[in-house]
Amino acid sequence: MNKTFYCLIFTILILHTSAFSQETTGLIKGTVKDNKSVPIPFATLQITNSSTGLKYSSISGEDGYYTIPQLPPDVNYSIKAASIGYKESVQNNITISLGKATILNII
């Protein structure tokens, strides 16, 4: 077999692999903090797709950090954060971008 044949096979394999690895979602991440910028551990987060009403949930870690992956992009969302002893926080009109992380720190 000649060199051209191997190059052709290699190119086909690369194009085939990249076609299946394309991103179809985005994610939102950040830190939940109080008004003194102290992280709030184990806060409950709920993000709602404004178009469909579909809800996604997460809980912040010990350091207040959270991440909500696999969100459909180019849709408006609202996010609600709550924890015992703290005022509930709601933010609206959050847009998730395809293949990107939207960073949203909640206070």
PDB file of C-alpha atoms in Angstrom, residues 22-81:
ATOM      1  CA  GLN A  22     -18.748  17.869  19.255  1.00  0.00           C
ATOM      2  CA  GLU A  23     -20.303  19.638  22.223  1.00  0.00           C
ATOM      3  CA  THR A  24     -24.083  19.904  22.403  1.00  0.00           C
ATOM      4  CA  THR A  25     -24.470  21.443  25.867  1.00  0.00           C
ATOM      5  CA  GLY A  26     -23.006  24.046  28.178  1.00  0.00           C
ATOM      6  CA  LEU A  27     -22.648  24.354  31.927  1.00  0.00           C
ATOM      7  CA  ILE A  28     -22.940  26.835  34.734  1.00  0.00           C
ATOM      8  CA  LYS A  29     -20.597  26.997  37.687  1.00  0.00           C
ATOM      9  CA  GLY A  30     -19.556  29.332  40.447  1.00  0.00           C
ATOM     10  CA  THR A  31     -19.543  29.862  44.184  1.00  0.00           C
ATOM     11  CA  VAL A  32     -22.395  30.591  46.581  1.00  0.00           C
ATOM     12  CA  LYS A  33     -21.317  33.238  49.114  1.00  0.00           C
ATOM     13  CA  ASP A  34     -22.930  35.374  51.784  1.00  0.00           C
ATOM     14  CA  ASN A  35     -22.849  39.186  51.728  1.00  0.00           C
ATOM     15  CA  LYS A  36     -19.410  39.118  53.418  1.00  0.00           C
ATOM     16  CA  SER A  37     -18.020  36.875  50.623  1.00  0.00           C
ATOM     17  CA  VAL A  38     -17.833  33.827  52.902  1.00  0.00           C
ATOM     18  CA  PRO A  39     -18.634  30.625  50.956  1.00  0.00           C
ATOM     19  CA  ILE A  40     -21.913  28.929  51.904  1.00  0.00           C
ATOM     20  CA  PRO A  41     -21.455  25.152  52.045  1.00  0.00           C
ATOM     21  CA  PHE A  42     -24.184  22.738  50.934  1.00  0.00           C
ATOM     22  CA  ALA A  43     -26.503  25.379  49.466  1.00  0.00           C
ATOM     23  CA  THR A  44     -29.291  23.977  47.306  1.00  0.00           C
ATOM     24  CA  LEU A  45     -29.338  25.270  43.737  1.00  0.00           C
ATOM     25  CA  GLN A  46     -32.148  24.934  41.245  1.00  0.00           C
ATOM     26  CA  ILE A  47     -31.831  26.163  37.668  1.00  0.00           C
ATOM     27  CA  THR A  48     -34.963  26.406  35.542  1.00  0.00           C
ATOM     28  CA  ASN A  49     -35.171  26.507  31.757  1.00  0.00           C
ATOM     29  CA  SER A  50     -37.412  29.538  31.175  1.00  0.00           C
ATOM     30  CA  SER A  51     -38.797  28.129  27.901  1.00  0.00           C
ATOM     31  CA  THR A  52     -39.716  24.602  29.012  1.00  0.00           C
ATOM     32  CA  GLY A  53     -39.880  24.853  32.813  1.00  0.00           C
ATOM     33  CA  LEU A  54     -37.444  21.922  33.072  1.00  0.00           C
ATOM     34  CA  LYS A  55     -35.498  22.070  36.351  1.00  0.00           C
ATOM     35  CA  TYR A  56     -31.950  20.973  37.170  1.00  0.00           C
ATOM     36  CA  SER A  57     -30.584  20.736  40.712  1.00  0.00           C
ATOM     37  CA  SER A  58     -27.245  20.746  42.453  1.00  0.00           C
ATOM     38  CA  ILE A  59     -25.726  21.300  45.891  1.00  0.00           C
ATOM     39  CA  SER A  60     -22.664  23.421  46.558  1.00  0.00           C
ATOM     40  CA  GLY A  61     -19.660  21.739  48.121  1.00  0.00           C
ATOM     41  CA  GLU A  62     -17.997  22.510  51.437  1.00  0.00           C
ATOM     42  CA  ASP A  63     -16.258  25.444  49.745  1.00  0.00           C
ATOM     43  CA  GLY A  64     -19.520  26.831  48.299  1.00  0.00           C
ATOM     44  CA  TYR A  65     -18.521  25.765  44.777  1.00  0.00           C
ATOM     45  CA  TYR A  66     -21.166  24.300  42.475  1.00  0.00           C
ATOM     46  CA  THR A  67     -21.443  23.110  38.902  1.00  0.00           C
ATOM     47  CA  ILE A  68     -24.503  22.189  36.844  1.00  0.00           C
ATOM     48  CA  PRO A  69     -23.425  20.436  33.618  1.00  0.00           C
ATOM     49  CA  GLN A  70     -25.188  19.351  30.441  1.00  0.00           C
ATOM     50  CA  LEU A  71     -27.538  22.289  30.026  1.00  0.00           C
ATOM     51  CA  PRO A  72     -29.078  22.968  26.611  1.00  0.00           C
ATOM     52  CA  PRO A  73     -27.499  26.167  25.225  1.00  0.00           C
ATOM     53  CA  ASP A  74     -28.985  29.416  23.907  1.00  0.00           C
ATOM     54  CA  VAL A  75     -31.911  29.365  26.329  1.00  0.00           C
ATOM     55  CA  ASN A  76     -32.679  31.723  29.195  1.00  0.00           C
ATOM     56  CA  TYR A  77     -32.486  30.214  32.668  1.00  0.00           C
ATOM     57  CA  SER A  78     -33.222  31.360  36.180  1.00  0.00           C
ATOM     58  CA  ILE A  79     -31.237  30.065  39.139  1.00  0.00           C
ATOM     59  CA  LYS A  80     -32.300  29.923  42.769  1.00  0.00           C
ATOM     60  CA  ALA A  81     -29.898  29.326  45.655  1.00  0.00           C
TER      61      ALA A  81
END
